Amino acid sequence: MTAPTTAPARARTHPDWWQDAVIYQVYPRSFADSDGDGCGDLAGIRSRLGYLRELGVDALWISPFYTSPQADGGYDVADYRAVDPVYGTVGDADALITDAHALGLRVIVDVVPNHCSDQHPWFLQALREGSGSPLRARFHFRPGRGPGGEEPPNDWISLFGGPAWTRTTDPDGTPGEWYLHLFAPQQPDLNWDSTAVRDEFRSILRFWLDLGVDGFRIDVAHGLVKAPGLPDLGRHEQLGLLGEQLVPYFDQDGVHEIYRSWRTLLEEYPGQRIAVAEAWTKTLDRTARYVRPGELHQAFNFKFLNAPWDADGLRELIALSLASMHAVDAPTTWTLSNHDVIRHASRYAEGDPARGLRRARAAALLMLALPGSAYLYQGEELGLPEVTDIPDEVRQDPAFHRSDGGHGLRDGCRVPLPWSGTGAPYGFGPVPGGPAWLPQPAEWAELSVEAQTGDPRSVLELYRSALHVRRSNPALGAGRSVEWLDLAPGVLAFRRDSEAGALVCTVNTTGEPVRIAGGGLGALLLSSAEPQPAQSSGQVLLAADSTSWWQAG
Ligand code: NOJ
């Protein structure tokens, strides 16, 4: 077990590293491929830790790299204590954690407790033993409804399309019970009423904590407990992948007891190990329940990710986010992208890629000026857009294939990163012209890390500067609130105060430049705008869709 040996070079305002940490999500399949098989791997991540350190983040969250048939990009785990050979070995994970710690980077890994793979030994054995086997109590097996049990046990629809139930065949070849899978049929839901399930996951957490990880991102954290009796939904519709509706399989009160026990377990380990919930809830108050004292450390704020680019709406949402988390004494988290959603440079574009990129740059500076912890998704620091022209035959999102292409376009945000060079795979793999598991657009030569490094106008250098300023300026990240400023319609502005000084953040969300009085703004620290805003005659022109940080007096 290792612990970070180098404290991140960051001005600290409180002892809890995670309260204002910037955490970088690595999607391992698409980050860096060390062996040239077209798939990223742990050795690839390890070889790029220096890049992450230099970028200025505090920690990495690595999406699943466990043994998996990859029916859902690794979110179908067959062995929670082993690394899939595609990604390496547990020894590689150990070496990665050790190296990261030596660089002052913490490492968070995914835990996938709502479901496992249909190739998990528990599920295979439960199938083999047939209806009535006590091992089936670890899952949700039920007889079907209607004559011959031919209808699913209830009306739930999988989030990836089609029924949330699949019928099994008994060992004697006759049609048997059905099992529940909120996601793909290859992802049977575990039954968290089972003591064996609860014990197993506590043991899995310990396995990775003993190896030295600094925490966990909990997949579908709101899904573990289902309403008693698995009642019908009453409507026959496919909910969005990560819907926020009130349904009998999400956000049930019973999940909190599980997280209280996990918190106790995390506290047994030295060095502030943390857990962050992926919990899509109807309201921020419901999200806050996951981070009450004695529960998890953080929960993703998906309302921010989904918020339109509009000053008034953003202000309302940010204020509500801060208030909701403050009420339970937890930090807010902020995130703009992840491996499940359209990259924000494209989401914000509304048909105009240049506008999308301007807004993406501005949104990054807004996010990094807010109190709390920020999650970055690999490639956003390069301004990568969503890839929309991936041929159907290479797409791997299970929802795509289960919905005839109507859903499941998540491969578009998972295209392997461009690191260097002028031709694919752009340094993603070791061999020029070598494979990448998804095709990379030709335009990505200009977006590579190499191409952007040293160009002060690049998105990469903007992120580097922003993270550098954030590390050295405690007015950013720390605290629980902001002081709102009313400067002009369409301009979101707030002030952050700390012992080390004050900072003002201005965000022009309009498509036009806005002139404001410059008094009180102070010196410009950083701006997403090109050219940078200048003050003249006491006035400042804020460029369209831009954010600026000012060192206030
Ligand atoms: C949420 C994960 O982020 C997503 O990628 C996955 O498909 C589902 N949970 C199911 O595990």
Coordinates of C-alpha atoms and ligand atoms in Angstrom, one line a residue:
M1 CA 0.0 0.0 0.0
T2 CA 1.3 3.5 -0.8
A3 CA 0.1 6.9 0.2
P4 CA 0.8 10.1 -1.7
T5 CA 4.3 11.1 -0.8
T6 CA 4.3 14.5 -2.4
A7 CA 1.6 16.8 -1.2
P8 CA 0.0 18.4 -4.2
A9 CA 1.6 21.8 -4.6
R10 CA -1.5 23.6 -3.8
A11 CA -2.4 26.4 -1.3
R12 CA -4.6 24.5 1.1
T13 CA -7.4 26.2 3.0
H14 CA -8.7 23.1 4.8
P15 CA -7.4 19.7 5.7
D16 CA -9.8 17.6 3.5
W17 CA -8.1 17.2 0.1
W18 CA -11.3 16.2 -1.6
Q19 CA -13.4 19.2 -0.7
D20 CA -12.0 21.3 -3.6
A21 CA -10.1 18.7 -5.5
V22 CA -10.0 18.7 -9.3
I23 CA -10.5 15.1 -10.4
Y24 CA -9.7 14.0 -13.9
Q25 CA -11.8 11.1 -15.3
V26 CA -9.8 8.6 -17.3
Y27 CA -11.8 6.3 -19.6
P28 CA -9.1 3.6 -19.8
R29 CA -10.1 2.1 -23.2
S30 CA -9.5 5.5 -24.8
F31 CA -6.8 7.2 -22.9
A32 CA -3.4 5.7 -23.9
D33 CA -2.5 2.4 -25.4
S34 CA 0.9 1.0 -24.4
D35 CA 0.9 -2.3 -26.3
G36 CA -0.5 -1.3 -29.7
D37 CA -3.7 -3.4 -29.6
G38 CA -5.9 -0.4 -30.2
C39 CA -7.2 -0.3 -26.7
G40 CA -5.9 1.9 -23.9
D41 CA -4.5 0.2 -20.8
L42 CA -3.1 0.7 -17.3
A43 CA 0.5 1.0 -18.5
G44 CA -0.7 3.6 -21.0
I45 CA -2.2 5.6 -18.1
R46 CA 0.9 5.2 -16.1
S47 CA 3.0 6.5 -18.9
R48 CA 0.9 9.7 -19.0
L49 CA 0.8 10.5 -15.3
G50 CA 3.4 13.3 -15.9
Y51 CA 1.0 14.9 -18.3
L52 CA -1.8 14.9 -15.6
R53 CA 0.5 16.2 -13.0
E54 CA 1.6 19.0 -15.3
L55 CA -2.0 19.7 -16.2
G56 CA -2.5 20.5 -12.5
V57 CA -5.2 18.1 -11.4
D58 CA -5.3 16.5 -7.9
A59 CA -6.6 13.1 -8.7
L60 CA -7.7 10.6 -11.4
W61 CA -10.9 8.7 -11.4
I62 CA -10.4 5.6 -13.6
S63 CA -13.5 4.0 -15.1
P64 CA -13.7 0.2 -14.8
F65 CA -10.7 -1.9 -15.8
Y66 CA -11.8 -5.1 -14.1
T67 CA -12.2 -8.5 -15.8
S68 CA -15.2 -8.1 -18.1
P69 CA -16.7 -9.3 -21.3
Q70 CA -17.0 -5.6 -22.1
A71 CA -20.7 -5.8 -22.9
D72 CA -21.0 -2.3 -21.5
G73 CA -17.5 -0.9 -21.7
G74 CA -16.4 -2.7 -18.5
Y75 CA -19.5 -1.7 -16.5
D76 CA -20.3 -5.5 -16.6
V77 CA -17.8 -6.9 -14.2
A78 CA -17.0 -10.6 -14.1
D79 CA -14.3 -10.4 -11.4
Y80 CA -14.1 -7.4 -9.2
R81 CA -10.6 -8.2 -7.9
A82 CA -8.9 -8.8 -11.2
V83 CA -7.8 -6.6 -14.0
D84 CA -9.0 -7.5 -17.5
P85 CA -6.0 -8.7 -19.6
V86 CA -6.9 -6.0 -22.1
Y87 CA -5.9 -3.4 -19.5
G88 CA -3.1 -5.3 -17.7
T89 CA -2.7 -6.9 -14.4
V90 CA -3.3 -6.1 -10.7
G91 CA 0.5 -5.5 -10.6
D92 CA 0.0 -2.8 -13.3
A93 CA -2.7 -1.2 -11.1
D94 CA -0.4 -1.3 -8.1
A95 CA 2.4 0.3 -10.1
L96 CA 0.1 2.9 -11.4
I97 CA -1.1 3.8 -7.9
T98 CA 2.4 3.9 -6.6
D99 CA 3.6 6.2 -9.4
A100 CA 0.6 8.5 -9.1
H101 CA 1.2 8.9 -5.4
A102 CA 4.8 9.7 -6.0
L103 CA 3.6 12.5 -8.2
G104 CA 1.1 13.7 -5.6
L105 CA -1.8 12.5 -7.6
R106 CA -4.6 10.5 -5.9
V107 CA -6.4 7.6 -7.6
I108 CA -10.1 6.8 -7.4
V109 CA -11.5 3.7 -9.0
D110 CA -15.0 2.7 -10.1
V111 CA -17.1 0.3 -8.1
V112 CA -20.1 -1.2 -9.9
P113 CA -22.4 -2.6 -7.2
N114 CA -25.8 -2.4 -8.9
H115 CA -25.1 -5.2 -11.3
C116 CA -22.4 -7.6 -12.3
S117 CA -21.7 -9.4 -15.6
D118 CA -23.7 -12.4 -16.6
Q119 CA -20.3 -14.1 -16.7
H120 CA -19.7 -13.5 -13.0
P121 CA -19.3 -16.9 -11.3
W122 CA -22.2 -16.1 -8.9
F123 CA -24.6 -15.6 -11.8
L124 CA -23.3 -18.6 -13.8
Q125 CA -23.7 -20.8 -10.8
A126 CA -27.2 -19.5 -10.0
L127 CA -28.2 -20.3 -13.6
R128 CA -26.7 -23.7 -13.4
E129 CA -28.5 -24.6 -10.2
G130 CA -31.9 -23.7 -11.7
S131 CA -35.1 -22.3 -10.3
G132 CA -35.3 -22.4 -6.5
S133 CA -31.6 -22.3 -5.9
P134 CA -30.7 -20.2 -2.8
L135 CA -27.9 -18.7 -4.8
R136 CA -30.5 -16.9 -6.9
A137 CA -31.3 -14.7 -3.9
R138 CA -28.2 -12.7 -4.8
F139 CA -30.0 -11.5 -7.9
H140 CA -33.6 -10.7 -8.7
F141 CA -35.0 -14.0 -10.1
R142 CA -38.8 -14.2 -10.4
P143 CA -41.3 -16.5 -12.2
G144 CA -43.0 -14.9 -15.1
R145 CA -46.6 -13.7 -15.3
G146 CA -49.4 -15.0 -17.4
P147 CA -49.9 -18.5 -18.8
G148 CA -46.7 -20.5 -18.7
G149 CA -44.9 -17.6 -17.1
E150 CA -44.3 -16.2 -20.5
E151 CA -44.7 -12.5 -19.5
P152 CA -41.9 -10.7 -17.6
P153 CA -42.6 -10.4 -13.8
N154 CA -43.2 -6.6 -14.1
D155 CA -43.4 -3.8 -16.6
W156 CA -40.0 -2.3 -16.1
I157 CA -38.0 -1.4 -19.2
S158 CA -34.2 -1.6 -19.4
L159 CA -32.5 1.8 -19.6
F160 CA -30.8 0.4 -22.7
G161 CA -34.1 -0.5 -24.3
G162 CA -36.3 -3.6 -24.3
P163 CA -37.6 -5.3 -21.2
A164 CA -35.6 -5.1 -18.0
W165 CA -36.1 -8.9 -17.6
T166 CA -34.7 -11.9 -19.5
R167 CA -36.0 -15.4 -19.2
T168 CA -33.7 -18.2 -18.3
T169 CA -33.7 -21.8 -19.4
D170 CA -33.5 -24.4 -16.6
P171 CA -30.8 -27.0 -16.6
D172 CA -33.4 -29.5 -17.9
G173 CA -34.0 -27.3 -21.0
T174 CA -37.4 -26.0 -19.9
P175 CA -38.2 -22.3 -19.8
G176 CA -37.3 -21.0 -16.3
E177 CA -37.4 -17.9 -14.2
W178 CA -36.7 -14.4 -15.3
Y179 CA -33.9 -12.2 -14.0
L180 CA -33.8 -8.4 -13.7
H181 CA -31.3 -6.2 -15.5
L182 CA -31.9 -2.5 -15.4
F183 CA -29.2 -2.2 -18.1
A184 CA -28.2 -4.8 -20.7
P185 CA -29.2 -8.5 -20.3
Q186 CA -25.5 -9.1 -19.7
Q187 CA -25.7 -7.0 -16.5
P188 CA -27.9 -8.9 -14.0
D189 CA -28.9 -6.7 -11.1
L190 CA -27.6 -7.8 -7.7
N191 CA -30.1 -8.1 -4.8
W192 CA -28.9 -5.9 -2.0
D193 CA -31.2 -7.5 0.5
S194 CA -28.8 -10.4 0.4
T195 CA -26.2 -10.4 3.1
A196 CA -23.8 -12.2 0.8
V197 CA -23.9 -9.3 -1.6
R198 CA -23.3 -6.7 1.1
D199 CA -20.4 -8.7 2.5
E200 CA -18.9 -9.3 -0.9
F201 CA -18.8 -5.6 -1.7
R202 CA -17.3 -4.6 1.6
S203 CA -14.6 -7.1 0.8
I204 CA -14.1 -5.8 -2.7
L205 CA -13.8 -2.2 -1.3
R206 CA -11.1 -3.5 1.1
F207 CA -9.2 -5.2 -1.7
W208 CA -8.7 -2.0 -3.6
L209 CA -8.2 0.1 -0.4
D210 CA -5.5 -2.3 0.6
L211 CA -3.9 -1.8 -2.7
G212 CA -3.8 1.9 -2.0
V213 CA -6.6 3.5 -3.9
D214 CA -7.9 6.8 -2.5
G215 CA -11.5 6.2 -3.1
F216 CA -14.4 5.0 -5.3
R217 CA -16.8 6.4 -7.8
I218 CA -20.0 4.4 -7.2
D219 CA -21.8 3.4 -10.3
V220 CA -25.6 3.8 -10.3
A221 CA -25.3 4.6 -6.6
H222 CA -29.1 5.4 -6.5
G223 CA -30.1 2.0 -7.9
L224 CA -29.0 -0.7 -5.5
V225 CA -32.2 -0.9 -3.5
K226 CA -35.5 -1.6 -5.3
A227 CA -39.0 -0.9 -3.9
P228 CA -40.3 -3.9 -2.0
G229 CA -42.3 -6.3 -4.2
L230 CA -40.8 -4.8 -7.4
P231 CA -44.1 -3.0 -8.2
D232 CA -45.1 -2.1 -11.8
L233 CA -44.1 1.3 -13.0
G234 CA -47.5 1.7 -14.6
R235 CA -46.3 3.0 -17.9
H236 CA -44.4 1.3 -20.6
E237 CA -41.6 3.6 -21.7
Q238 CA -37.8 3.5 -21.9
L239 CA -36.4 6.0 -19.5
G240 CA -33.3 8.0 -20.5
L241 CA -30.0 6.2 -19.7
L242 CA -29.7 8.2 -16.5
G243 CA -33.2 9.4 -15.9
E244 CA -34.3 11.6 -13.0
Q245 CA -37.8 10.3 -12.8
L246 CA -39.3 8.9 -9.6
V247 CA -39.3 5.1 -10.2
P248 CA -39.4 2.1 -7.9
Y249 CA -35.8 1.2 -8.8
F250 CA -34.0 4.4 -8.2
D251 CA -33.3 6.6 -5.1
Q252 CA -35.0 4.4 -2.6
D253 CA -34.3 5.3 1.0
G254 CA -32.8 2.0 1.7
V255 CA -29.6 2.8 -0.2
H256 CA -28.4 5.2 2.5
E257 CA -27.8 2.5 5.1
I258 CA -25.4 0.9 2.7
Y259 CA -23.4 4.1 2.3
R260 CA -23.3 4.7 6.0
S261 CA -21.6 1.3 6.4
W262 CA -19.2 2.1 3.5
R263 CA -18.3 5.4 5.1
T264 CA -17.4 3.6 8.3
L265 CA -15.3 1.2 6.4
L266 CA -13.5 4.1 4.5
E267 CA -12.8 5.8 7.8
E268 CA -10.9 2.7 9.0
Y269 CA -8.2 3.5 6.4
P270 CA -5.7 6.3 6.8
G271 CA -5.3 9.1 4.3
Q272 CA -8.9 10.3 3.7
R273 CA -10.3 7.7 1.3
I274 CA -13.4 9.0 -0.3
A275 CA -16.5 7.9 -2.3
V276 CA -18.5 9.8 -4.8
A277 CA -22.0 8.8 -5.8
E278 CA -23.3 8.6 -9.4
A279 CA -26.8 9.3 -8.3
W280 CA -29.2 10.8 -10.7
T281 CA -32.0 12.1 -8.6
K282 CA -35.1 14.2 -9.1
T283 CA -33.9 17.2 -7.0
L284 CA -30.7 18.5 -5.5
D285 CA -32.2 17.9 -2.1
R286 CA -32.4 14.3 -2.9
T287 CA -28.8 14.3 -4.1
A288 CA -27.7 16.0 -0.9
R289 CA -29.0 13.0 1.1
Y290 CA -26.1 10.9 -0.3
V291 CA -23.6 13.3 1.3
R292 CA -25.2 13.8 4.7
P293 CA -22.8 13.5 7.6
G294 CA -21.8 9.8 7.9
E295 CA -22.5 9.0 4.3
L296 CA -20.5 9.6 1.1
H297 CA -18.1 12.4 0.6
Q298 CA -19.4 13.7 -2.8
A299 CA -22.2 13.2 -5.3
F300 CA -22.0 14.3 -8.9
N301 CA -24.1 17.4 -9.6
F302 CA -25.7 16.4 -12.9
K303 CA -28.0 19.4 -12.8
F304 CA -25.0 21.6 -13.6
L305 CA -24.0 19.4 -16.5
N306 CA -27.5 19.6 -17.9
A307 CA -27.9 23.3 -17.4
P308 CA -28.4 25.5 -20.5
W309 CA -25.9 28.3 -21.2
D310 CA -27.9 31.1 -19.7
A311 CA -26.8 33.5 -17.0
D312 CA -30.0 33.6 -15.0
G313 CA -30.6 29.8 -15.1
L314 CA -26.9 29.1 -14.2
R315 CA -27.0 31.5 -11.3
E316 CA -30.2 30.0 -9.9
L317 CA -28.8 26.4 -10.3
I318 CA -25.4 27.3 -8.8
A319 CA -27.1 29.0 -5.8
L320 CA -29.4 26.0 -5.3
S321 CA -26.5 23.6 -5.6
L322 CA -24.5 25.4 -3.0
A323 CA -27.4 25.8 -0.7
S324 CA -28.5 22.1 -1.0
M325 CA -25.1 20.8 -0.2
H326 CA -24.3 23.4 2.4
A327 CA -27.4 22.3 4.3
V328 CA -25.7 18.9 4.9
D329 CA -22.3 20.4 5.3
A330 CA -20.9 18.9 2.1
P331 CA -19.0 20.4 -0.8
T332 CA -20.7 20.8 -4.2
T333 CA -19.2 19.0 -7.2
W334 CA -19.2 20.4 -10.7
T335 CA -18.8 18.6 -13.9
L336 CA -19.5 19.3 -17.6
S337 CA -18.8 16.0 -19.3
N338 CA -18.3 12.3 -18.7
H339 CA -18.2 9.1 -20.7
D340 CA -22.0 8.9 -20.9
V341 CA -22.9 12.3 -22.3
I342 CA -22.3 14.4 -25.4
R343 CA -19.1 16.3 -25.0
H344 CA -19.9 19.8 -23.9
A345 CA -18.1 21.6 -26.7
S346 CA -20.7 20.1 -29.0
R347 CA -23.6 20.2 -26.5
Y348 CA -23.2 24.0 -26.2
A349 CA -22.7 24.5 -29.9
E350 CA -26.3 24.6 -31.1
G351 CA -25.1 24.0 -34.6
D352 CA -22.2 26.3 -34.5
P353 CA -18.9 24.5 -33.5
A354 CA -17.0 27.8 -32.9
R355 CA -19.7 28.9 -30.5
G356 CA -19.6 25.5 -28.8
L357 CA -15.8 25.9 -28.3
R358 CA -16.1 29.4 -27.0
R359 CA -18.7 28.4 -24.5
A360 CA -16.8 25.2 -23.5
R361 CA -13.8 27.4 -22.7
A362 CA -15.9 29.8 -20.7
A363 CA -17.8 27.0 -18.9
A364 CA -14.5 25.5 -17.8
L365 CA -13.4 28.8 -16.2
L366 CA -16.8 29.2 -14.6
M367 CA -16.7 25.7 -13.1
L368 CA -13.1 26.1 -11.8
A369 CA -14.0 29.3 -10.1
L370 CA -16.9 27.8 -8.0
P371 CA -16.5 26.5 -4.5
G372 CA -16.2 22.7 -4.3
S373 CA -14.7 19.9 -6.3
A374 CA -14.6 19.8 -10.1
Y375 CA -14.5 16.7 -12.3
L376 CA -12.9 16.9 -15.7
Y377 CA -13.5 14.3 -18.4
Q378 CA -10.5 13.3 -20.5
G379 CA -10.2 15.3 -23.7
E380 CA -12.2 18.3 -22.6
E381 CA -8.9 20.0 -21.9
L382 CA -8.2 19.6 -25.6
G383 CA -11.6 21.0 -26.5
L384 CA -12.6 17.7 -28.2
P385 CA -16.0 17.7 -29.9
E386 CA -18.4 14.8 -30.0
V387 CA -17.7 12.5 -32.9
T388 CA -21.0 11.9 -34.7
D389 CA -20.0 10.0 -37.8
I390 CA -18.8 6.7 -36.2
P391 CA -19.8 3.9 -38.5
D392 CA -22.6 1.7 -37.0
E393 CA -20.5 -1.5 -37.3
V394 CA -17.8 -0.3 -35.0
R395 CA -20.1 1.3 -32.4
Q396 CA -20.0 -0.6 -29.1
D397 CA -22.6 1.2 -26.9
P398 CA -25.0 -1.6 -26.0
A399 CA -27.9 0.8 -26.0
F400 CA -27.2 1.6 -29.7
H401 CA -27.7 -2.0 -30.7
R402 CA -30.7 -2.6 -28.5
S403 CA -32.6 0.4 -29.8
D404 CA -31.9 0.3 -33.5
G405 CA -29.6 3.3 -33.2
G406 CA -32.2 5.5 -31.6
H407 CA -30.3 5.7 -28.3
G408 CA -26.8 4.8 -27.2
L409 CA -24.6 7.2 -29.0
R410 CA -22.1 7.3 -26.2
D411 CA -19.2 6.1 -28.3
G412 CA -19.1 9.6 -29.7
C413 CA -17.5 10.9 -26.5
R414 CA -15.2 7.8 -26.1
V415 CA -13.0 8.2 -29.2
P416 CA -9.3 7.6 -28.3
L417 CA -7.4 10.7 -27.3
P418 CA -5.0 12.4 -29.8
W419 CA -1.6 12.9 -28.2
S420 CA 0.8 13.7 -31.0
G421 CA 1.6 13.4 -34.7
T422 CA -0.2 14.1 -37.9
G423 CA -1.9 10.7 -38.5
A424 CA -4.1 8.3 -36.6
P425 CA -3.8 7.0 -34.0
Y426 CA -2.1 10.4 -33.0
G427 CA 0.1 8.9 -30.4
F428 CA -2.7 7.0 -28.7
G429 CA -0.9 3.8 -29.5
P430 CA 2.8 3.3 -29.9
V431 CA 2.8 2.6 -33.6
P432 CA 2.2 5.3 -36.3
G433 CA -0.7 4.0 -38.4
G434 CA -1.6 1.4 -35.7
P435 CA -5.1 0.6 -34.6
A436 CA -7.5 2.5 -32.3
W437 CA -10.7 0.9 -31.2
L438 CA -12.8 3.7 -32.6
P439 CA -11.7 5.8 -35.6
Q440 CA -10.4 9.3 -34.8
P441 CA -11.3 12.2 -37.0
A442 CA -8.6 13.6 -39.3
E443 CA -9.1 17.1 -37.8
W444 CA -7.8 15.8 -34.5
A445 CA -4.2 16.2 -35.6
E446 CA -4.7 19.9 -34.7
L447 CA -6.2 19.1 -31.4
S448 CA -3.5 16.8 -30.1
V449 CA -1.6 17.5 -26.9
E450 CA 1.5 18.1 -28.9
A451 CA -0.2 20.5 -31.3
Q452 CA -1.7 22.6 -28.5
T453 CA 1.2 22.6 -26.1
G454 CA 2.8 26.0 -26.0
D455 CA 0.1 27.7 -28.0
P456 CA -1.3 30.3 -25.5
R457 CA -4.6 30.4 -27.4
S458 CA -5.2 26.7 -27.1
V459 CA -7.8 25.1 -24.9
L460 CA -5.0 22.9 -23.3
E461 CA -3.0 26.0 -22.3
L462 CA -6.2 27.6 -21.0
Y463 CA -6.8 24.6 -18.7
R464 CA -3.2 24.5 -17.6
S465 CA -3.3 28.2 -16.7
A466 CA -6.6 27.9 -15.0
L467 CA -5.5 24.9 -12.9
H468 CA -2.3 26.6 -12.1
V469 CA -4.1 29.7 -10.9
R470 CA -6.6 27.6 -8.9
R471 CA -3.8 25.7 -7.2
S472 CA -2.1 28.9 -6.0
N473 CA -5.2 30.9 -5.3
P474 CA -7.3 29.7 -2.3
A475 CA -10.2 32.0 -3.3
L476 CA -10.9 29.4 -6.0
G477 CA -12.4 26.1 -5.0
A478 CA -12.6 26.6 -1.3
G479 CA -15.6 27.8 0.7
R480 CA -19.3 27.1 0.4
S481 CA -20.7 30.2 -1.2
V482 CA -20.2 33.0 -3.6
E483 CA -21.2 36.7 -3.5
W484 CA -23.3 37.4 -6.5
L485 CA -22.7 40.7 -8.5
D486 CA -25.3 42.3 -10.8
L487 CA -23.2 43.7 -13.6
A488 CA -25.3 43.5 -16.8
P489 CA -28.1 41.4 -18.3
G490 CA -26.7 38.1 -19.5
V491 CA -23.6 38.4 -17.4
L492 CA -23.1 36.0 -14.5
A493 CA -20.7 37.4 -12.0
F494 CA -19.6 36.6 -8.5
R495 CA -16.9 37.4 -6.0
R496 CA -14.9 34.9 -4.0
D497 CA -13.0 36.1 -0.9
S498 CA -10.3 34.4 1.0
E499 CA -7.5 35.4 3.4
A500 CA -5.2 35.5 0.4
G501 CA -7.3 37.9 -1.5
A502 CA -10.5 38.3 -3.5
L503 CA -11.3 37.1 -7.0
V504 CA -14.2 38.1 -9.3
C505 CA -15.4 35.8 -12.0
T506 CA -17.4 37.3 -14.9
V507 CA -19.2 35.1 -17.4
N508 CA -20.8 36.7 -20.5
T509 CA -23.3 34.1 -21.6
T510 CA -24.6 36.2 -24.5
G511 CA -23.6 36.0 -28.1
E512 CA -22.6 39.7 -28.1
P513 CA -19.8 41.6 -26.4
V514 CA -21.0 43.3 -23.2
R515 CA -19.5 46.5 -21.9
I516 CA -19.4 46.8 -18.1
A517 CA -17.8 49.2 -15.6
G518 CA -14.4 47.9 -14.7
G519 CA -14.2 49.5 -11.3
G520 CA -13.8 46.9 -8.6
L521 CA -12.7 44.2 -11.0
G522 CA -9.0 44.6 -10.5
A523 CA -6.3 43.1 -12.7
L524 CA -7.2 40.4 -15.2
L525 CA -5.9 37.0 -14.0
L526 CA -7.1 34.8 -16.9
S527 CA -9.7 34.9 -19.6
S528 CA -11.2 32.4 -22.0
A529 CA -11.6 35.1 -24.6
E530 CA -9.3 35.7 -27.5
P531 CA -8.1 38.5 -27.6
Q532 CA -8.0 39.0 -23.8
P533 CA -10.3 41.8 -22.5
A534 CA -8.7 45.1 -21.9
Q535 CA -9.8 47.9 -19.6
S536 CA -10.0 51.4 -20.9
S537 CA -11.5 54.5 -19.4
G538 CA -12.8 52.5 -16.5
Q539 CA -14.7 50.1 -18.8
V540 CA -14.2 46.5 -19.8
L541 CA -15.6 44.8 -22.9
L542 CA -16.5 41.2 -22.1
A543 CA -16.3 39.2 -25.3
A544 CA -19.3 37.0 -26.4
D545 CA -19.5 33.7 -24.5
S546 CA -16.4 34.3 -22.4
T547 CA -15.4 34.0 -18.7
S548 CA -12.7 36.1 -17.1
W549 CA -11.1 35.9 -13.7
W550 CA -10.1 39.2 -12.0
Q551 CA -7.9 39.7 -9.0
A552 CA -10.1 42.0 -7.0
G553 CA -9.0 44.4 -4.4
Ligands
NOJ1 C1 -23.4 4.4 -15.4 C2 -22.1 4.4 -16.2 O1 -21.5 5.6 -16.2 C3 -22.5 3.9 -17.6 O2 -21.4 4.0 -18.5 C4 -23.0 2.5 -17.5 O3 -23.4 2.1 -18.8 C5 -24.1 2.4 -16.5 N1 -23.9 3.1 -15.3 C6 -24.4 1.0 -16.2 O4 -23.3 0.5 -15.4

